[in-house]
Amino acid sequence: MWATRRRFTQEYQDQAVGLMLHPGRTVRDVAKSIGVHEITSGKWVSKAKEGETGPDKEPSETERAESDRLRKENATLRMERDFAKKVAARFVRQQP
């Protein structure tokens, strides 16, 4: 006969993931200690990490500010690069 499929609450999964992400503990060790298959617990970790940085998550105010700052810096660096190219091209043309 087949064994009944065990169901775990989201809270239980979150606590298990917290243990697995704790330094010095491996997914395998935690999975064995709580009686869950290693693949199942690995899926829980992947799901938790995806939720942290998933495509549906809005960036925080800090992340948004950093992104804006980097865009401005990138634009400035592009202008400086283009100017340096033009100066170098003009300098080469003036050489005898």
Short mmCIF file of C-alpha atoms in Angstrom, two decimals:
data_model
loop_
_atom_site.label_atom_id
_atom_site.label_comp_id
_atom_site.label_asym_id
_atom_site.label_seq_id
_atom_site.Cartn_x
_atom_site.Cartn_y
_atom_site.Cartn_z
CA MET A 1 0.00 0.00 0.00
CA TRP A 2 0.98 3.57 -0.54
CA ALA A 3 1.80 5.82 2.37
CA THR A 4 -0.33 8.89 2.82
CA ARG A 5 1.28 12.09 1.68
CA ARG A 6 2.36 14.34 4.53
CA ARG A 7 1.40 18.00 4.42
CA PHE A 8 3.41 20.72 6.12
CA THR A 9 2.12 24.15 7.03
CA GLN A 10 3.80 27.21 5.59
CA GLU A 11 4.90 28.18 9.10
CA TYR A 12 6.61 24.79 9.53
CA GLN A 13 8.33 25.15 6.16
CA ASP A 14 9.49 28.69 7.01
CA GLN A 15 10.96 27.53 10.32
CA ALA A 16 12.75 24.65 8.59
CA VAL A 17 14.15 27.00 5.94
CA GLY A 18 15.37 29.30 8.71
CA LEU A 19 17.30 26.40 10.19
CA MET A 20 18.69 25.40 6.80
CA LEU A 21 19.96 28.90 6.06
CA HIS A 22 21.62 29.17 9.47
CA PRO A 23 25.43 29.16 9.15
CA GLY A 24 26.99 25.82 9.93
CA ARG A 25 23.89 23.78 9.10
CA THR A 26 23.30 22.04 5.81
CA VAL A 27 20.03 21.29 4.08
CA ARG A 28 20.81 17.59 4.37
CA ASP A 29 21.40 17.75 8.15
CA VAL A 30 18.26 19.74 8.87
CA ALA A 31 16.15 17.60 6.55
CA LYS A 32 17.33 14.44 8.27
CA SER A 33 16.72 15.88 11.74
CA ILE A 34 13.13 16.94 10.96
CA GLY A 35 12.31 13.80 8.98
CA VAL A 36 11.80 15.41 5.58
CA HIS A 37 13.40 14.28 2.34
CA GLU A 38 16.38 16.37 1.26
CA ILE A 39 14.82 17.20 -2.12
CA THR A 40 11.63 18.43 -0.48
CA SER A 41 13.53 20.66 1.92
CA GLY A 42 15.70 21.95 -0.94
CA LYS A 43 12.54 22.95 -2.79
CA TRP A 44 11.39 24.84 0.29
CA VAL A 45 14.68 26.76 0.36
CA SER A 46 14.45 27.57 -3.36
CA LYS A 47 10.87 28.73 -2.97
CA ALA A 48 11.83 30.95 -0.02
CA LYS A 49 14.76 32.50 -1.88
CA GLU A 50 12.58 33.08 -4.95
CA GLY A 51 10.06 34.89 -2.76
CA GLU A 52 12.77 37.23 -1.49
CA THR A 53 13.91 38.34 -4.92
CA GLY A 54 11.18 37.12 -7.22
CA PRO A 55 10.07 39.04 -10.30
CA ASP A 56 6.82 40.12 -8.62
CA LYS A 57 8.55 41.82 -5.71
CA GLU A 58 8.68 45.61 -5.86
CA PRO A 59 12.11 47.10 -5.19
CA SER A 60 12.50 48.87 -1.86
CA GLU A 61 13.00 52.63 -1.65
CA THR A 62 16.71 52.09 -1.03
CA GLU A 63 17.04 49.79 -4.05
CA ARG A 64 15.15 52.25 -6.21
CA ALA A 65 17.36 55.16 -5.08
CA GLU A 66 20.50 53.11 -5.73
CA SER A 67 19.23 52.17 -9.19
CA ASP A 68 18.54 55.83 -10.03
CA ARG A 69 21.98 56.86 -8.78
CA LEU A 70 23.66 54.17 -10.87
CA ARG A 71 21.71 55.18 -13.98
CA LYS A 72 22.85 58.80 -13.58
CA GLU A 73 26.44 57.71 -12.97
CA ASN A 74 26.29 55.46 -16.03
CA ALA A 75 25.03 58.34 -18.19
CA THR A 76 27.83 60.60 -16.92
CA LEU A 77 30.47 57.97 -17.60
CA ARG A 78 29.13 57.43 -21.12
CA MET A 79 29.35 61.17 -21.85
CA GLU A 80 32.92 61.28 -20.50
CA ARG A 81 33.88 58.25 -22.59
CA ASP A 82 32.37 59.74 -25.75
CA PHE A 83 34.14 63.05 -25.13
CA ALA A 84 37.48 61.27 -24.63
CA LYS A 85 36.96 59.38 -27.91
CA LYS A 86 36.29 62.63 -29.78
CA VAL A 87 39.35 64.31 -28.28
CA ALA A 88 41.53 61.32 -29.16
CA ALA A 89 40.19 61.25 -32.72
CA ARG A 90 40.85 64.96 -33.16
CA PHE A 91 44.35 64.59 -31.72
CA VAL A 92 45.14 61.74 -34.14
CA ARG A 93 43.92 63.79 -37.12
CA GLN A 94 46.16 66.72 -36.13
CA GLN A 95 49.31 64.56 -36.08
CA PRO A 96 51.55 65.05 -39.15
#
